[in-house]
Coordinates of C-alpha atoms and ligand atoms in Angstrom, one line a residue:
V1 CA -29.4 -15.8 -4.6
A2 CA -28.1 -17.8 -7.6
P3 CA -30.0 -15.9 -10.1
L4 CA -29.0 -13.0 -8.9
V5 CA -25.2 -14.0 -8.9
G6 CA -25.6 -15.2 -12.4
K7 CA -26.9 -11.7 -13.3
L8 CA -24.3 -10.0 -11.4
S9 CA -21.4 -11.7 -12.6
K10 CA -22.3 -10.5 -16.2
L11 CA -21.5 -7.0 -15.2
G12 CA -17.7 -7.3 -15.0
P13 CA -15.4 -6.9 -12.1
P14 CA -17.8 -4.6 -9.6
G15 CA -20.6 -6.9 -10.1
E16 CA -18.6 -9.9 -9.5
L17 CA -17.7 -8.1 -6.5
A18 CA -21.1 -7.7 -5.5
A19 CA -21.7 -11.1 -6.4
A20 CA -18.9 -12.6 -4.5
L21 CA -20.2 -10.6 -1.4
I22 CA -23.5 -12.3 -1.7
T23 CA -22.0 -15.6 -1.9
R24 CA -20.1 -14.9 1.3
L25 CA -22.6 -13.1 3.1
A26 CA -25.2 -15.9 2.6
G27 CA -23.2 -17.6 5.7
A28 CA -23.6 -14.4 8.0
S29 CA -25.9 -14.4 11.0
S30 CA -29.0 -12.2 10.2
A31 CA -28.4 -8.7 12.0
S32 CA -31.2 -6.9 13.6
R33 CA -31.7 -4.1 11.0
G34 CA -31.9 -0.4 12.0
P35 CA -34.9 0.4 9.9
D36 CA -33.8 4.0 9.7
I37 CA -30.4 3.6 7.9
P38 CA -30.7 4.8 4.4
Q39 CA -30.8 1.8 2.0
A40 CA -29.6 2.1 -1.4
V41 CA -31.7 -0.3 -3.3
G42 CA -31.9 -0.8 -7.1
S43 CA -28.7 0.9 -7.9
L44 CA -27.0 -2.0 -9.5
N45 CA -27.1 0.0 -12.7
A46 CA -24.4 2.4 -11.2
V47 CA -22.2 -0.5 -10.5
V48 CA -21.6 -1.5 -14.2
G49 CA -18.1 -1.2 -15.6
Q50 CA -16.2 0.7 -13.0
A51 CA -13.8 -0.1 -10.1
F52 CA -16.3 -1.0 -7.4
F53 CA -15.6 1.6 -5.2
L54 CA -16.2 4.4 -7.5
P55 CA -20.1 3.7 -7.7
L56 CA -20.2 3.8 -4.0
Y57 CA -18.8 7.4 -4.1
D58 CA -22.0 8.2 -5.9
L59 CA -24.1 6.5 -3.7
F60 CA -22.6 8.3 -0.8
L61 CA -23.3 11.7 -2.3
T62 CA -26.9 10.6 -2.2
Y63 CA -27.5 8.7 0.8
G64 CA -25.1 10.1 3.2
G65 CA -22.1 8.9 5.5
I66 CA -23.7 5.5 6.4
F67 CA -26.0 3.6 4.2
R68 CA -27.0 0.1 3.5
L69 CA -26.3 -1.4 0.1
N70 CA -28.7 -4.2 -0.5
F71 CA -28.2 -7.2 -2.8
G72 CA -31.2 -9.4 -2.9
P73 CA -31.5 -11.1 0.6
K74 CA -28.0 -9.7 1.8
S75 CA -26.9 -6.2 2.5
F76 CA -23.9 -4.4 3.7
L77 CA -23.0 -1.1 5.3
I78 CA -21.1 1.8 3.7
V79 CA -19.5 4.2 5.9
S80 CA -17.9 7.5 4.6
D81 CA -18.3 9.7 7.8
P82 CA -15.2 10.5 9.8
V83 CA -17.0 10.3 13.1
I84 CA -18.3 6.6 12.5
A85 CA -15.0 5.5 10.9
K86 CA -13.3 6.6 14.2
H87 CA -15.9 4.8 16.2
I88 CA -15.4 1.3 14.2
L89 CA -11.7 1.7 13.8
K90 CA -10.8 3.2 17.4
D91 CA -13.4 4.0 19.9
N92 CA -15.3 0.5 19.8
S93 CA -12.5 -1.2 18.0
K94 CA -13.2 -4.6 20.1
A95 CA -16.5 -4.9 18.7
Y96 CA -15.3 -5.7 15.1
S97 CA -13.4 -8.2 13.2
K98 CA -11.8 -8.7 9.8
G99 CA -14.9 -10.5 8.5
I100 CA -14.6 -11.3 4.7
L101 CA -10.9 -10.0 4.3
A102 CA -9.7 -12.9 6.8
E103 CA -11.7 -15.5 4.7
I104 CA -10.5 -14.6 1.6
L105 CA -6.6 -13.9 2.7
E106 CA -6.6 -17.0 4.7
F107 CA -5.2 -19.3 2.1
V108 CA -2.2 -17.0 1.6
M109 CA -1.8 -15.0 5.0
G110 CA -3.2 -17.7 7.5
T111 CA -3.4 -15.8 10.9
G112 CA -1.0 -13.2 9.9
L113 CA -1.2 -9.9 11.5
I114 CA -3.7 -8.4 9.0
P115 CA -6.3 -11.0 8.9
A116 CA -5.8 -12.2 12.5
D117 CA -8.4 -11.5 15.1
G118 CA -8.7 -11.6 18.7
E119 CA -5.9 -13.2 20.9
V120 CA -3.7 -14.1 18.1
W121 CA -3.7 -10.6 16.8
R122 CA -2.9 -9.0 20.1
V123 CA 0.1 -11.5 20.8
R124 CA 1.7 -10.9 17.2
R125 CA 0.9 -7.3 17.3
R126 CA 2.8 -7.0 20.6
A127 CA 5.9 -9.0 19.2
I128 CA 5.9 -7.4 15.6
V129 CA 5.5 -3.8 16.4
P130 CA 8.9 -3.3 18.1
A131 CA 10.7 -4.8 15.2
L132 CA 10.0 -1.7 13.4
H133 CA 11.9 0.6 15.7
Q134 CA 13.4 3.9 14.8
K135 CA 16.9 2.6 14.3
Y136 CA 15.7 0.1 12.0
V137 CA 13.6 2.2 9.8
T138 CA 16.8 4.5 9.7
A139 CA 19.0 1.8 8.4
M140 CA 16.1 0.9 5.7
I141 CA 16.7 4.3 4.1
G142 CA 20.0 2.8 2.6
L143 CA 18.1 -0.1 1.3
F144 CA 15.6 2.0 -0.2
G145 CA 18.2 4.2 -1.8
E146 CA 20.1 1.1 -3.3
A147 CA 16.9 -0.4 -4.7
S148 CA 15.7 2.8 -6.2
D149 CA 19.4 3.4 -7.6
R150 CA 18.9 0.0 -9.5
L151 CA 15.7 1.1 -10.9
C152 CA 17.2 4.3 -12.1
Q153 CA 19.9 2.2 -13.9
K154 CA 17.1 0.4 -15.6
L155 CA 15.4 3.8 -16.6
D156 CA 18.6 5.1 -17.6
K157 CA 18.8 2.5 -20.3
A158 CA 15.6 2.6 -21.4
A159 CA 16.3 6.6 -21.8
S160 CA 19.5 5.7 -23.9
D161 CA 17.5 3.3 -26.2
G162 CA 14.6 5.7 -26.4
E163 CA 12.1 2.9 -25.1
D164 CA 9.0 3.8 -23.0
V165 CA 8.7 2.1 -19.9
E166 CA 5.8 0.4 -17.9
M167 CA 6.4 2.2 -14.5
E168 CA 3.4 0.1 -12.4
S169 CA 5.4 -3.4 -13.1
L170 CA 8.7 -1.8 -12.5
F171 CA 7.3 0.0 -8.9
S172 CA 6.1 -3.6 -8.1
R173 CA 9.6 -5.2 -8.7
L174 CA 11.2 -2.3 -6.6
T175 CA 9.2 -2.5 -3.8
L176 CA 9.4 -6.5 -3.9
D177 CA 13.2 -6.2 -3.7
V178 CA 12.9 -3.6 -0.8
I179 CA 10.3 -5.8 1.4
G180 CA 12.1 -9.3 0.7
K181 CA 15.4 -7.8 2.4
A182 CA 13.4 -5.6 5.1
V183 CA 11.2 -8.6 6.4
F184 CA 13.4 -11.8 5.9
N185 CA 16.7 -10.5 4.4
Y186 CA 16.3 -12.3 1.0
D187 CA 17.2 -10.7 -2.1
F188 CA 14.5 -11.3 -5.0
D189 CA 16.5 -9.1 -7.1
S190 CA 13.4 -8.9 -9.1
L191 CA 14.6 -5.7 -11.0
S192 CA 17.3 -7.7 -12.4
Y193 CA 15.5 -10.9 -13.7
D194 CA 12.5 -13.3 -13.0
N195 CA 13.3 -16.4 -11.0
G196 CA 11.1 -19.2 -9.5
I197 CA 10.2 -17.6 -6.4
V198 CA 9.5 -14.1 -7.9
E199 CA 7.1 -15.7 -10.4
A200 CA 5.6 -17.6 -7.3
V201 CA 5.1 -14.4 -5.3
Y202 CA 3.3 -12.8 -8.4
V203 CA 1.1 -16.1 -8.9
T204 CA -0.1 -16.2 -5.0
L205 CA -0.7 -12.2 -5.3
R206 CA -2.8 -12.7 -8.5
E207 CA -4.7 -15.4 -6.7
A208 CA -5.5 -13.3 -3.7
E209 CA -6.5 -10.5 -6.0
M210 CA -8.6 -12.8 -8.0
R211 CA -10.4 -14.4 -4.9
S212 CA -11.1 -10.7 -3.7
T213 CA -13.3 -10.0 -7.1
S214 CA -14.4 -13.6 -8.3
P215 CA -18.4 -14.1 -8.2
I216 CA -18.0 -17.9 -7.4
P217 CA -15.3 -19.2 -4.9
T218 CA -14.2 -22.1 -7.2
W219 CA -11.3 -22.8 -4.8
E220 CA -13.8 -23.9 -2.1
I221 CA -15.6 -26.6 -4.3
P222 CA -14.5 -29.8 -3.6
I223 CA -12.5 -32.0 -6.1
W224 CA -12.5 -29.0 -8.4
K225 CA -10.2 -27.2 -5.9
D226 CA -7.7 -30.1 -6.4
I227 CA -7.8 -30.9 -10.0
S228 CA -8.1 -27.2 -11.2
P229 CA -4.8 -26.4 -13.0
R230 CA -5.0 -22.8 -11.5
Q231 CA -5.4 -24.1 -8.2
K232 CA -2.5 -26.7 -8.9
K233 CA -0.3 -23.8 -9.7
V234 CA -1.3 -21.7 -6.8
N235 CA -0.4 -24.6 -4.5
E236 CA 2.9 -25.3 -6.0
A237 CA 3.6 -21.4 -5.5
L238 CA 2.6 -21.4 -1.9
S239 CA 4.6 -24.6 -1.4
L240 CA 7.7 -23.1 -2.9
I241 CA 7.4 -19.8 -1.0
N242 CA 6.9 -21.9 2.1
T243 CA 9.9 -23.8 1.7
T244 CA 11.9 -20.6 1.1
L245 CA 10.6 -19.0 3.9
D246 CA 11.7 -22.2 6.1
E247 CA 14.9 -22.4 4.7
L248 CA 15.6 -18.4 5.6
I249 CA 14.4 -19.0 9.1
A250 CA 16.7 -22.1 9.8
I251 CA 19.6 -19.7 8.3
C252 CA 18.5 -16.8 10.4
K253 CA 18.1 -19.0 13.6
R254 CA 21.9 -20.2 12.9
L255 CA 22.9 -16.9 12.6
V256 CA 21.2 -15.8 15.9
D257 CA 22.6 -18.8 17.8
Q258 CA 26.2 -17.4 16.8
E259 CA 25.9 -13.8 17.5
D260 CA 27.0 -12.3 20.9
L261 CA 24.7 -9.4 20.6
Q262 CA 22.7 -8.6 23.7
F263 CA 18.8 -8.3 22.8
H264 CA 17.4 -4.8 23.9
E265 CA 15.0 -2.3 22.6
E266 CA 16.5 -0.9 19.4
Y267 CA 18.3 -4.1 18.8
M268 CA 19.6 -4.7 15.1
N269 CA 22.2 -7.0 13.4
E270 CA 23.8 -4.6 11.1
Q271 CA 24.6 -7.7 8.4
D272 CA 20.8 -8.4 8.5
P273 CA 18.6 -5.9 10.1
S274 CA 15.5 -7.9 8.9
I275 CA 12.1 -8.3 11.0
L276 CA 12.7 -11.8 11.1
H277 CA 16.1 -11.6 12.5
F278 CA 14.7 -9.3 15.5
L279 CA 12.0 -11.8 16.2
L280 CA 14.2 -14.6 16.3
A281 CA 16.7 -12.9 18.5
S282 CA 13.9 -11.3 21.0
G283 CA 13.1 -15.1 21.6
D284 CA 9.8 -14.7 20.0
D285 CA 8.0 -18.0 21.3
V286 CA 6.0 -18.7 18.3
S287 CA 5.2 -21.7 16.0
S288 CA 7.1 -21.7 12.6
K289 CA 3.5 -21.6 10.9
Q290 CA 2.5 -18.5 12.6
L291 CA 6.0 -17.0 11.9
R292 CA 5.4 -17.9 8.3
D293 CA 2.2 -16.5 8.2
D294 CA 3.4 -13.0 9.8
L295 CA 6.4 -13.0 7.3
M296 CA 4.1 -13.4 4.2
T297 CA 1.5 -10.8 5.6
M298 CA 4.1 -8.3 5.9
L299 CA 5.5 -9.3 2.3
I300 CA 2.3 -8.6 0.8
A301 CA 1.1 -5.9 3.0
G302 CA 4.3 -3.9 2.3
H303 CA 4.7 -4.8 -1.4
E304 CA 1.5 -4.0 -3.2
T305 CA 0.5 -1.0 -1.4
S306 CA 4.1 0.9 -1.8
A307 CA 4.1 0.1 -5.3
A308 CA 0.6 1.5 -5.9
V309 CA 1.5 4.7 -4.2
L310 CA 4.4 5.0 -6.1
T311 CA 2.5 4.2 -9.6
W312 CA -0.1 6.7 -8.4
T313 CA 2.1 9.3 -7.3
F314 CA 4.0 9.3 -10.8
Y315 CA 0.7 9.3 -12.8
L316 CA -0.2 12.3 -11.1
L317 CA 3.0 14.0 -11.3
S318 CA 2.4 13.6 -15.3
K319 CA -0.7 15.0 -14.9
Y320 CA 0.6 18.2 -12.8
P321 CA 4.0 19.3 -14.2
N322 CA 4.1 22.3 -12.1
V323 CA 4.2 20.2 -9.1
L324 CA 6.9 18.0 -10.7
A325 CA 9.1 21.0 -11.3
K326 CA 8.5 22.2 -7.6
L327 CA 9.4 18.8 -6.4
Q328 CA 12.5 18.7 -8.7
D329 CA 13.7 22.0 -7.3
E330 CA 13.4 20.6 -3.7
V331 CA 15.2 17.2 -4.7
D332 CA 17.9 19.4 -6.3
N333 CA 18.5 21.4 -3.5
V334 CA 18.7 18.8 -1.0
L335 CA 20.0 15.7 -2.6
G336 CA 23.8 15.1 -3.4
D337 CA 25.4 12.7 -5.5
G338 CA 25.3 9.8 -2.9
L339 CA 22.3 7.9 -1.5
P340 CA 19.7 9.8 0.6
T341 CA 20.3 10.0 4.3
L342 CA 17.9 10.2 6.9
E343 CA 18.9 14.1 7.3
D344 CA 18.1 14.6 3.6
V345 CA 14.6 12.4 4.1
K346 CA 13.8 15.0 7.0
K347 CA 14.5 17.8 4.5
L348 CA 12.4 16.3 1.7
K349 CA 9.3 18.2 3.1
Y350 CA 7.8 18.9 -0.3
T351 CA 8.1 15.2 -1.5
T352 CA 6.8 14.1 1.5
R353 CA 3.6 16.5 0.7
V354 CA 3.4 14.9 -2.7
I355 CA 3.1 11.6 -1.0
N356 CA 0.6 12.5 1.5
E357 CA -1.3 14.1 -1.5
S358 CA -1.0 11.0 -3.4
L359 CA -2.2 8.9 -0.6
R360 CA -5.3 11.3 -0.4
L361 CA -6.2 10.8 -3.8
Y362 CA -5.5 7.2 -4.0
P363 CA -5.8 5.4 -0.8
Q364 CA -4.2 1.9 -0.4
P365 CA -6.4 0.2 -0.1
P366 CA -9.5 2.3 -1.1
V367 CA -11.9 0.4 1.2
L368 CA -11.4 -0.9 4.8
I369 CA -13.3 -4.1 5.5
R370 CA -15.0 -5.3 9.1
R371 CA -17.6 -7.3 10.3
S372 CA -19.6 -6.3 13.8
L373 CA -19.2 -8.8 16.5
E374 CA -22.0 -7.4 18.7
D375 CA -24.8 -5.0 18.5
D376 CA -23.6 -1.2 18.2
L377 CA -25.1 2.1 17.4
L378 CA -23.3 3.7 14.3
G379 CA -24.2 7.2 13.7
G380 CA -27.3 6.9 15.8
Y381 CA -28.7 3.9 14.1
P382 CA -28.7 0.4 15.9
I383 CA -26.8 -2.2 14.0
G384 CA -26.8 -5.7 14.7
R385 CA -24.0 -8.5 14.8
G386 CA -22.6 -10.0 11.8
E387 CA -23.2 -6.9 9.9
D388 CA -20.4 -6.6 7.0
I389 CA -19.2 -2.9 6.8
F390 CA -16.8 -1.4 4.2
I391 CA -15.4 1.9 5.3
S392 CA -14.8 3.7 2.2
V393 CA -11.5 5.8 2.6
W394 CA -11.6 7.1 -1.0
N395 CA -15.0 8.8 0.0
L396 CA -13.6 10.2 3.1
H397 CA -10.6 11.4 1.2
R398 CA -12.7 12.9 -1.5
C399 CA -15.6 14.4 0.4
P400 CA -16.3 17.6 -1.3
K401 CA -17.8 18.9 1.9
H402 CA -14.6 18.5 3.7
W403 CA -11.9 19.0 1.1
D404 CA -11.6 22.2 -1.2
D405 CA -11.2 21.1 -4.6
A406 CA -11.3 17.6 -3.4
D407 CA -10.4 16.0 -6.7
V408 CA -7.4 18.2 -7.3
F409 CA -3.8 16.9 -6.7
N410 CA -2.5 20.0 -4.7
P411 CA 0.3 19.2 -2.3
E412 CA 0.2 22.8 -0.9
R413 CA -3.1 21.9 0.9
W414 CA -0.5 20.5 3.5
P415 CA 1.5 23.0 5.1
L416 CA 5.3 22.5 4.9
D417 CA 5.7 23.7 8.5
G418 CA 2.9 21.8 9.8
P419 CA 2.6 18.4 11.1
N420 CA 2.8 15.3 8.8
P421 CA -1.2 14.7 8.2
N422 CA -2.5 11.6 9.8
E423 CA -5.8 10.1 11.0
T424 CA -5.4 11.8 14.5
N425 CA -4.6 15.4 13.2
Q426 CA -7.4 15.1 10.7
N427 CA -10.0 13.5 12.9
F428 CA -10.2 10.5 10.9
S429 CA -11.2 12.5 7.5
Y430 CA -7.9 11.3 6.3
L431 CA -6.8 7.6 6.9
P432 CA -3.9 6.7 4.7
F433 CA -2.7 4.2 7.0
G434 CA -5.8 3.2 8.8
G435 CA -6.4 4.1 12.5
G436 CA -6.8 2.7 16.1
P437 CA -5.3 -0.3 17.2
R438 CA -5.1 -2.1 14.0
K439 CA -3.2 0.8 12.1
C440 CA -0.5 0.1 10.1
V441 CA 2.6 -0.8 11.6
G442 CA 4.7 0.1 8.5
D443 CA 3.4 3.7 8.0
M444 CA 6.9 5.3 8.7
F445 CA 8.9 2.7 6.6
A446 CA 6.6 3.2 4.0
T447 CA 6.5 6.9 3.7
F448 CA 10.3 6.9 4.0
E449 CA 10.4 4.2 1.2
T450 CA 8.1 6.1 -1.3
V451 CA 9.8 9.6 -0.4
V452 CA 13.3 8.3 -1.2
A453 CA 12.3 6.3 -4.6
T454 CA 10.2 9.5 -5.7
A455 CA 13.1 11.9 -4.7
M456 CA 16.0 9.9 -6.5
L457 CA 13.9 9.0 -9.5
V458 CA 12.7 12.5 -10.2
K459 CA 16.1 14.3 -9.5
R460 CA 17.3 12.2 -12.6
F461 CA 14.5 12.1 -15.0
D462 CA 11.5 13.7 -16.3
F463 CA 8.4 11.4 -16.7
Q464 CA 5.4 12.0 -19.3
M465 CA 2.8 9.8 -20.2
A466 CA 4.2 8.0 -23.4
P467 CA 2.8 9.1 -26.9
G468 CA -0.1 6.7 -27.6
A469 CA -0.4 5.4 -23.9
P470 CA -3.4 3.5 -23.3
P471 CA -5.7 5.8 -21.2
V472 CA -5.1 5.2 -17.2
E473 CA -8.1 3.7 -15.7
M474 CA -8.5 2.0 -12.3
T475 CA -9.2 -1.5 -11.3
T476 CA -9.0 -3.1 -8.0
G477 CA -7.7 -6.1 -6.0
A478 CA -6.5 -5.2 -2.6
T479 CA -5.0 -2.0 -3.9
I480 CA -5.8 0.3 -6.9
H481 CA -4.3 -0.9 -10.0
T482 CA -4.3 0.6 -13.7
T483 CA -6.3 -1.5 -15.9
E484 CA -3.6 -1.3 -18.7
G485 CA -0.3 -0.1 -16.9
L486 CA 1.4 3.1 -16.6
K487 CA 3.5 3.7 -19.9
M488 CA 5.8 6.3 -19.5
T489 CA 8.4 8.1 -21.4
V490 CA 11.7 8.5 -19.4
T491 CA 14.1 11.4 -20.3
R492 CA 17.3 12.3 -18.7
R493 CA 17.2 15.6 -17.2
T494 CA 19.7 18.2 -18.5
K495 CA 21.4 20.2 -15.8
P496 CA 20.4 23.8 -15.8
P497 CA 23.1 25.7 -17.2
V498 CA 25.3 27.6 -14.8
I499 CA 24.3 31.2 -15.1
P500 CA 27.2 33.7 -14.8
N501 CA 27.6 35.5 -11.7
L502 CA 27.0 39.0 -12.9
E503 CA 28.7 40.6 -9.8
M504 CA 31.6 39.0 -10.9
K505 CA 34.8 41.1 -10.9
I506 CA 36.3 41.2 -14.7
V507 CA 39.4 39.4 -14.2
S508 CA 42.5 40.3 -16.0
D509 CA 44.2 37.5 -18.1
S510 CA 46.9 37.2 -15.5
Q511 CA 44.4 36.3 -12.8
E512 CA 42.6 33.1 -11.9
P513 CA 38.9 33.2 -13.5
A514 CA 36.4 33.3 -10.9
R515 CA 34.6 30.0 -10.3
S516 CA 30.8 29.7 -10.2
A517 CA 29.1 28.2 -7.7
P518 CA 28.7 24.4 -8.0
S519 CA 25.4 23.6 -9.6
Ligands
HEM1 C1 -2.2 -2.4 7.9 C2 -1.7 0.8 4.5 C3 2.9 -0.4 4.0 C4 2.5 -3.8 7.3 C5 -2.5 -1.4 7.3 C6 -3.8 -0.7 7.1 C7 -3.6 0.3 6.0 C8 -2.3 -0.1 5.6 C9 -4.7 1.1 5.6 C10 -4.9 -0.8 8.0 C11 -5.8 -2.0 7.4 C12 -7.3 -2.0 8.1 O1 -7.2 -1.3 9.2 O2 -8.2 -2.9 8.0 C13 -0.5 0.7 4.2 C14 0.1 1.6 2.7 C15 1.3 1.3 2.8 C16 1.8 0.2 3.7 C17 -0.9 2.9 2.3 C18 2.3 1.7 1.8 C19 2.5 3.1 1.4 C20 3.1 -1.4 4.9 C21 4.5 -1.9 5.1 C22 4.2 -3.1 6.0 C23 3.0 -3.0 6.6 C24 5.7 -1.4 4.4 C25 5.3 -3.9 6.7 C26 6.8 -3.4 6.9 C27 0.9 -3.8 7.8 C28 0.4 -4.5 8.6 C29 -0.8 -4.4 8.9 C30 -1.4 -3.0 8.1 C31 1.0 -5.8 9.5 C32 -1.9 -4.8 9.6 C33 -1.6 -4.3 11.2 C34 -2.6 -4.7 12.2 O3 -3.8 -5.6 11.9 O4 -2.4 -5.0 13.4 N1 -1.6 -0.9 6.1 N2 0.6 0.1 4.7 N3 2.2 -1.9 5.7 N4 -0.1 -3.0 7.4 FE1 0.4 -1.2 6.1

């Protein structure tokens, strides 16, 4: 394995990922191999220089909906078939764990809801899902509006100063501010300034991304892990976040003790509607370590994903000005001068389709990871225990046999009067939030958040790629990032001129002039 890892690590990030997998898979139990699963061998050349899920697409076109990718003595299964994806995620989900993902994220999420398996997952899922009830998500719409308004003010200044803006990092800050308030009532205010805790969150996130693409798990090497400056920084960041979370939990506990609200299904404290408050008020009987793991998991889950969705949505809008124009039409008709309400969001049907379609072309994350816990049959092929599996949502969402013009951004493919597309009504060909028991708990939250932010931004500004901006290419950590940011020119929209009503009566000087309809 070692020489192969050495060779692979020269290939750049995709090679690094492959090598990381080899290193990790070295510990996996040997699975009984179904001899007939198509094998993609000797395809390493295809992996050079791209985000790792891209070569998997070409291999899917060659080898089909399930194939084995071999690296030296180790291998993993790539699934791009909706029926097999449904089997793993839903019909036989008990037979699969989070595998490599749980190992990589352990340092930051512990046994939080995303990496957890088995009984821990079952108990925590039952405790957390009720916290994201309808009333809570509705209350969050105000928060999305306030945070988006702060971003608008920043963009307004950039527009006045004639400065281009790097939207990817601004979206990351927007969604960090939102999720901090939403999960544990903490105002990172990262759109205004960087403080120690914001920096600590980013150090931790970067580490998680590095670990998911690194050829050698240096963080596991004894002694090195204690003396490496990088690991020291990560440990300090984690310790600051943990202290902050402990303080927030303590403050919240005091608030809950003082309040005389009865706990009920749609319980929500108006001053602090956070998920943490709900959990404590519900009498959630949980260790503080587990509570911290869950809060940290939701912070990361709800931050990077929504930021990535906004980044790629605005990239797509810059490429498809006709979609932007149609979107602005809808937004102009629906939104008033105040912050969007739930009623407004329900009327923003085309905006929602734009987000649905953006998630089809850029699913976050592009690949779901599982490990088989027992023997199973996938697409008619027997597989053994311990198989590491990548379900490529990217491939499912761009399958040329399933989608007309699969690579084209076409929100119109989802009829406005039809249901919101999801994994169930699309038979697992479309998995923006996963599916089955491990489906995202924040799907409605995230949809409203990205709809509100998109609508508010395009109402006030036009967005174009900045002249001389670096080409927008993809790279991956947990979600799809750009390689060099999304540099855009933002211009304030001039309101369309008021067209005089031609049927207006000619008024004599003595009469009041007719008023045109408000624009
Ligand atoms: C799980 C996507 C926002 C919390 C997932 C999964 C996907 C996903 C695909 C399934 C992962 C798997 O099966 O391996 C997204 C996208 C988002 C988003 C695209 C934004 C547009 C959020 C938000 C929250 C959240 C805002 C929290 C408020 C979670 C949690 C899980 C999860 C806790 C794990 C659920 C479990 O394993 O039981 N998300 N998510 N997500 N998401 Fe989201």
